Coordinates of C-alpha atoms in Angstrom, one line a residue:
M24 CA 2.6 -27.7 18.1
I25 CA 5.2 -30.5 17.7
A26 CA 4.4 -33.7 15.9
L27 CA 3.9 -36.2 18.7
P28 CA 1.2 -34.2 20.7
L29 CA -0.8 -33.6 17.5
R30 CA -0.9 -37.2 16.6
E31 CA -1.6 -38.2 20.2
M32 CA -4.5 -35.7 20.5
L33 CA -6.1 -36.9 17.3
N34 CA -5.8 -40.5 18.5
I35 CA -7.1 -39.9 22.0
H36 CA -9.8 -37.3 21.5
Y37 CA -10.9 -37.7 17.9
R38 CA -10.3 -41.5 17.4
I39 CA -8.3 -40.7 14.3
H40 CA -5.3 -42.9 13.7
T41 CA -3.1 -41.0 11.3
E42 CA -0.8 -42.6 8.7
D43 CA 1.8 -40.0 7.7
K44 CA 2.7 -36.3 8.2
L45 CA 2.7 -33.7 5.5
F46 CA 2.9 -29.9 5.0
L47 CA 0.8 -27.5 3.1
G48 CA 2.8 -24.3 3.0
D49 CA 3.9 -23.8 6.7
K50 CA 0.9 -25.8 8.0
E51 CA 1.7 -29.2 9.5
G52 CA -1.0 -31.9 9.0
Y53 CA -1.6 -35.6 9.3
R54 CA -3.3 -37.9 6.8
Q55 CA -5.8 -40.6 7.4
G56 CA -7.1 -42.1 4.1
D57 CA -8.4 -39.2 1.9
S58 CA -8.5 -36.8 4.8
I59 CA -5.9 -34.5 6.2
Y60 CA -6.1 -33.0 9.7
F61 CA -4.6 -29.7 11.0
T62 CA -4.9 -28.0 14.4
I63 CA -5.3 -24.4 15.3
S64 CA -5.3 -22.8 18.7
G65 CA -8.7 -21.8 20.0
E66 CA -7.5 -20.0 23.1
N67 CA -9.5 -16.8 23.7
R68 CA -11.2 -16.9 20.3
E69 CA -13.8 -19.6 20.6
T70 CA -16.7 -17.4 19.5
I71 CA -14.9 -16.2 16.5
L72 CA -13.9 -19.7 15.4
L73 CA -17.5 -21.0 15.8
E74 CA -18.8 -18.2 13.6
Q75 CA -16.2 -19.0 11.0
A76 CA -17.1 -22.7 11.3
A77 CA -20.8 -21.9 10.5
L78 CA -19.7 -19.9 7.4
S79 CA -17.4 -22.6 6.2
Y80 CA -20.0 -25.4 6.6
Y81 CA -22.5 -23.3 4.7
L82 CA -20.1 -22.8 1.8
K83 CA -19.3 -26.4 1.8
E84 CA -22.9 -27.4 1.7
N85 CA -23.2 -25.1 -1.4
D86 CA -20.6 -27.0 -3.4
L87 CA -17.5 -25.1 -2.4
E88 CA -15.4 -28.2 -1.7
M89 CA -11.9 -26.8 -1.2
L90 CA -12.5 -25.9 2.5
A91 CA -10.6 -26.8 5.6
V92 CA -13.6 -27.1 8.0
P93 CA -13.6 -27.7 11.8
I94 CA -14.7 -31.1 13.1
P95 CA -16.0 -32.0 16.6
N96 CA -14.0 -34.4 18.9
A97 CA -15.3 -37.8 20.0
A98 CA -17.3 -36.1 22.7
G99 CA -19.1 -33.9 20.2
E100 CA -17.2 -30.8 21.3
W101 CA -15.6 -28.3 18.9
F102 CA -12.7 -27.5 21.2
T103 CA -10.3 -29.9 22.9
N104 CA -8.2 -29.0 26.0
F105 CA -4.8 -30.6 25.4
A106 CA -1.2 -29.7 26.3
D107 CA -2.2 -26.6 28.2
N108 CA -4.2 -25.1 25.3
S109 CA -7.6 -25.2 23.6
W110 CA -7.5 -26.7 20.2
M111 CA -9.8 -27.0 17.1
V112 CA -9.1 -29.6 14.5
M113 CA -9.6 -28.7 10.8
Q114 CA -10.3 -31.4 8.2
V115 CA -9.6 -31.3 4.5
Q116 CA -11.4 -34.3 2.9
H117 CA -9.5 -34.1 -0.4
L118 CA -7.2 -31.7 -2.1
S119 CA -9.2 -30.4 -5.1
K120 CA -7.6 -29.4 -8.3
Q121 CA -7.9 -26.0 -9.9
N122 CA -11.3 -25.8 -11.7
G123 CA -10.1 -23.6 -14.5
K124 CA -12.1 -20.6 -13.4
T125 CA -10.4 -17.2 -13.1
K126 CA -9.9 -15.5 -9.8
G127 CA -12.5 -12.9 -10.5
I128 CA -15.2 -15.4 -11.5
Q129 CA -14.4 -17.7 -8.6
L130 CA -14.5 -14.8 -6.0
A131 CA -17.8 -13.5 -7.4
E132 CA -19.4 -16.9 -7.1
L133 CA -18.1 -17.3 -3.5
H134 CA -19.6 -13.8 -2.7
Q135 CA -22.9 -14.8 -4.3
T136 CA -23.1 -18.0 -2.3
G137 CA -22.1 -16.2 0.9
A138 CA -24.7 -13.5 0.5
S139 CA -27.4 -16.2 0.8
F140 CA -26.3 -17.1 4.3
N141 CA -29.3 -16.2 6.4
Y142 CA -27.5 -15.2 9.6
E143 CA -25.2 -12.2 10.1
P144 CA -22.3 -13.1 12.3
K145 CA -21.4 -10.7 15.1
S146 CA -17.8 -11.4 16.2
I147 CA -16.4 -11.6 12.6
S148 CA -18.5 -9.0 10.9
S149 CA -17.0 -5.7 9.7
Y150 CA -20.0 -4.9 7.5
G151 CA -20.8 -1.2 7.8
Q152 CA -18.2 -0.7 10.5
W153 CA -15.1 0.4 8.5
K154 CA -15.1 4.0 9.7
E155 CA -15.2 3.1 13.4
L156 CA -12.6 0.3 12.9
W157 CA -10.2 2.6 11.0
I158 CA -10.5 5.3 13.6
E159 CA -9.7 2.8 16.3
K160 CA -6.7 1.5 14.4
I161 CA -5.2 5.0 13.8
T162 CA -5.7 5.9 17.5
A163 CA -4.2 2.6 18.8
F164 CA -1.2 2.6 16.4
E165 CA -0.4 6.3 16.9
G166 CA -0.3 5.8 20.7
R167 CA 1.8 2.6 20.5
I168 CA 4.3 4.0 18.0
E169 CA 4.9 7.1 20.0
S170 CA 5.2 5.1 23.2
N171 CA 7.7 2.6 21.7
A172 CA 9.7 5.5 20.1
W173 CA 10.0 7.1 23.6
E174 CA 10.7 3.9 25.5
T175 CA 13.0 2.1 23.0
P176 CA 14.5 4.8 20.7
S177 CA 16.1 3.5 17.6
E178 CA 16.7 4.4 13.9
Y179 CA 13.6 2.3 13.1
Y180 CA 11.3 4.3 15.3
R181 CA 12.9 7.6 14.3
L182 CA 12.1 6.8 10.7
L183 CA 8.6 5.6 11.7
M184 CA 7.9 8.8 13.6
D185 CA 8.9 10.9 10.6
F186 CA 6.5 8.8 8.5
L187 CA 3.7 9.0 11.0
P188 CA 2.2 12.3 9.9
Y189 CA 1.8 11.0 6.3
L190 CA 0.3 7.7 7.6
I191 CA -2.3 9.6 9.7
G192 CA -3.0 12.1 6.9
I193 CA -3.8 9.5 4.2
S194 CA -5.8 7.4 6.7
E195 CA -7.9 10.4 7.6
N196 CA -8.4 11.1 3.9
A197 CA -9.7 7.6 3.4
I198 CA -12.1 7.9 6.3
Q199 CA -13.4 11.2 4.9
Y200 CA -13.9 9.6 1.5
L201 CA -15.6 6.6 3.1
Q202 CA -17.9 8.9 5.1
E203 CA -19.0 10.7 2.0
S204 CA -19.4 7.5 0.1
E205 CA -21.7 6.0 2.7
R206 CA -24.3 8.6 1.7
E207 CA -24.3 7.2 -1.9
Q208 CA -27.7 5.9 -2.9
R209 CA -26.9 4.0 -6.1
I210 CA -26.7 0.5 -4.7
L211 CA -27.4 -3.0 -6.0
Q212 CA -28.3 -6.4 -4.6
S213 CA -24.6 -7.2 -4.7
D214 CA -24.0 -4.6 -1.9
Q215 CA -25.3 -6.8 0.8
G216 CA -23.0 -8.5 3.3
T217 CA -21.4 -11.8 2.4
T218 CA -18.6 -14.2 3.2
T219 CA -15.2 -12.5 2.7
F220 CA -11.6 -13.1 3.7
I221 CA -9.6 -11.3 6.4
R222 CA -7.0 -10.5 3.7
Y223 CA -7.8 -11.7 0.2
D224 CA -5.0 -11.9 -2.3
G225 CA -6.3 -14.7 -4.5
N226 CA -7.2 -17.3 -1.8
A227 CA -10.4 -18.4 -3.6
N228 CA -8.2 -19.8 -6.4
Q229 CA -5.9 -21.7 -4.1
T230 CA -6.2 -25.4 -3.3
I231 CA -7.6 -24.9 0.2
I232 CA -9.6 -22.1 1.9
W233 CA -9.0 -22.1 5.7
A234 CA -12.1 -21.5 7.8
D235 CA -10.2 -19.3 10.2
Q236 CA -9.5 -16.8 7.4
L237 CA -13.2 -16.1 6.8
M238 CA -15.3 -13.2 7.9
Y239 CA -18.4 -11.3 7.0
D240 CA -18.3 -7.9 5.1
H241 CA -19.1 -6.0 2.0
P242 CA -17.7 -7.8 -1.1
S243 CA -15.6 -4.8 -2.1
R244 CA -13.3 -5.7 0.8
D245 CA -11.9 -8.7 -1.1
I246 CA -11.8 -6.9 -4.4
A247 CA -9.8 -4.1 -2.9
E248 CA -7.4 -6.4 -1.1
Y249 CA -6.7 -8.3 -4.4
I250 CA -6.0 -5.0 -6.2
R251 CA -3.9 -3.9 -3.3
S252 CA -1.7 -7.0 -3.6
V253 CA -1.2 -6.3 -7.3
F254 CA -0.4 -2.7 -6.6
L255 CA 2.2 -3.7 -4.0
K256 CA 3.9 -6.0 -6.5
N257 CA 3.8 -3.2 -9.1
D258 CA 2.2 -5.7 -11.4
R259 CA 0.5 -5.1 -14.7
Q260 CA -2.7 -3.0 -14.8
E261 CA -4.1 -5.6 -17.2
K262 CA -4.2 -8.1 -14.4
I263 CA -6.6 -5.9 -12.4
I264 CA -8.7 -5.1 -15.5
R265 CA -9.2 -8.7 -16.2
F266 CA -10.0 -9.5 -12.6
L267 CA -12.6 -6.7 -12.4
N268 CA -14.2 -7.7 -15.8
D269 CA -14.4 -11.3 -14.8
Y270 CA -15.9 -10.5 -11.4
Q271 CA -18.5 -8.3 -13.0
T272 CA -19.7 -10.9 -15.4
I273 CA -21.2 -12.6 -12.3
S274 CA -21.8 -9.6 -10.0
P275 CA -21.6 -6.0 -11.3
L276 CA -20.3 -3.3 -9.0
S277 CA -22.6 -0.5 -8.1
V278 CA -21.5 3.1 -7.8
F279 CA -21.6 2.6 -4.0
G280 CA -19.4 -0.5 -4.4
W281 CA -16.8 1.4 -6.5
R282 CA -16.6 4.1 -3.9
L283 CA -16.1 1.7 -1.1
L284 CA -13.5 -0.1 -3.1
Y285 CA -11.6 3.1 -3.7
A286 CA -11.9 4.2 0.0
R287 CA -10.4 0.8 1.1
L288 CA -7.5 1.1 -1.4
L289 CA -6.8 4.6 -0.1
F290 CA -6.7 3.5 3.5
P291 CA -3.1 2.1 4.0
I292 CA -4.0 -1.3 5.6
H293 CA -0.9 -2.8 4.2
I294 CA 1.3 -0.3 6.1
F295 CA -0.6 -0.9 9.4
D296 CA -0.1 -4.7 8.8
F297 CA 3.6 -4.1 8.3
I298 CA 3.9 -1.9 11.4
E299 CA 2.1 -4.4 13.5
R300 CA 4.6 -7.1 12.6
G301 CA 7.4 -4.5 13.3
F302 CA 6.2 -4.2 16.9
D303 CA 7.7 -7.6 17.5
S304 CA 10.6 -7.5 15.0
P305 CA 11.4 -4.0 13.8
N306 CA 13.4 -3.9 10.6
E307 CA 14.7 -0.5 9.4
T308 CA 15.6 -1.7 5.9
E309 CA 12.2 -3.2 5.3
L310 CA 10.5 0.0 6.6
K311 CA 12.5 2.1 4.1
Q312 CA 11.4 -0.3 1.4
M313 CA 7.7 0.0 2.5
I314 CA 7.9 3.8 2.3
E315 CA 9.4 3.6 -1.2
I316 CA 6.7 1.1 -2.3
Q317 CA 4.0 3.5 -1.0
T318 CA 5.1 6.1 -3.5
D319 CA 4.5 3.7 -6.4
Y320 CA 1.3 2.5 -4.8
Q321 CA 0.0 6.0 -4.6
K322 CA 0.7 6.6 -8.3
Q323 CA -1.2 3.5 -9.3
L324 CA -4.1 4.4 -7.1
R325 CA -4.2 7.9 -8.7
D326 CA -5.0 6.3 -12.1
F327 CA -7.2 3.5 -10.8
Y328 CA -10.6 4.9 -11.8
K329 CA -9.3 5.8 -15.2
F330 CA -7.8 2.5 -16.2
S331 CA -10.7 0.6 -14.6
G332 CA -13.1 2.3 -17.0
V333 CA -15.0 4.3 -14.4
D334 CA -16.2 7.6 -15.8
T335 CA -16.0 9.6 -12.6
A336 CA -17.4 12.8 -14.2
R337 CA -20.4 11.1 -15.7
W338 CA -21.1 9.0 -12.6
G339 CA -20.5 11.9 -10.2
I340 CA -17.8 10.1 -8.2
P341 CA -15.3 12.2 -6.4
V342 CA -11.5 11.6 -6.7
V343 CA -8.6 12.4 -4.4
N344 CA -6.7 15.0 -6.4
W345 CA -3.5 15.2 -4.4
L346 CA -2.5 11.6 -5.1

């Protein structure tokens, strides 16, 4: 959205007269006093955004201040029709400074707070649904990759078709591991659903948490996505160990939680995310790099239980031996 319509919409529909423009990352916003306003498109996702709004307000009411929360317009409505689109406005009341807490502790505290939310969202919940969602993802991607390779043949799609059997194979392994783990009875209070992120990589330690990045799921979702981000950067194992130790000072992982965490790391979500972007802008060089990175990723995952201090033999936790 270009600058003038944004400022005009805030003026007309929100009675907010902004002073200057600023950017947070790639997000353009406008300031009025101590508040900064951003817009997001609500087109065809009104229900999702309203559930995310409910989560964000609950977190804010429970002392999590670094949130960009939606605000209603002057008519009391959450969405504003303007410039041929439906818009929601996000407000950041102040840019908070880092509070000195580590990522692990801060994420655990967010999960504890989110677990007390007394309403389970529907549209943004993946709690207990990983198996079905993963099967749907494999089916959809396999069909689209094969269709695109047939309709628009290129070196990118030739390489991707060669890689596809591995992608399907490791995905099916993850689903099988998840299915076996869902029978695990060793659970804790911390295994209930909570507020999580769509893709967590340290967001809870950033200046702002965006409401439209929130969802409802098992806490192992965020833990796995943080570890995945470290694996993909081929960063130090000590970083993961510290994160897990810090997290568990607040909220220890159950055996069930460890198994869900491992299943999610095994499922190659990062590759599906990459391929999804490639549907719009395929890049052969980047695909080759992703395939090479996956080799290192797999090696790190092979040693994950060991360096994390999980005694798989004593706890009776299965491992994937072919990694």
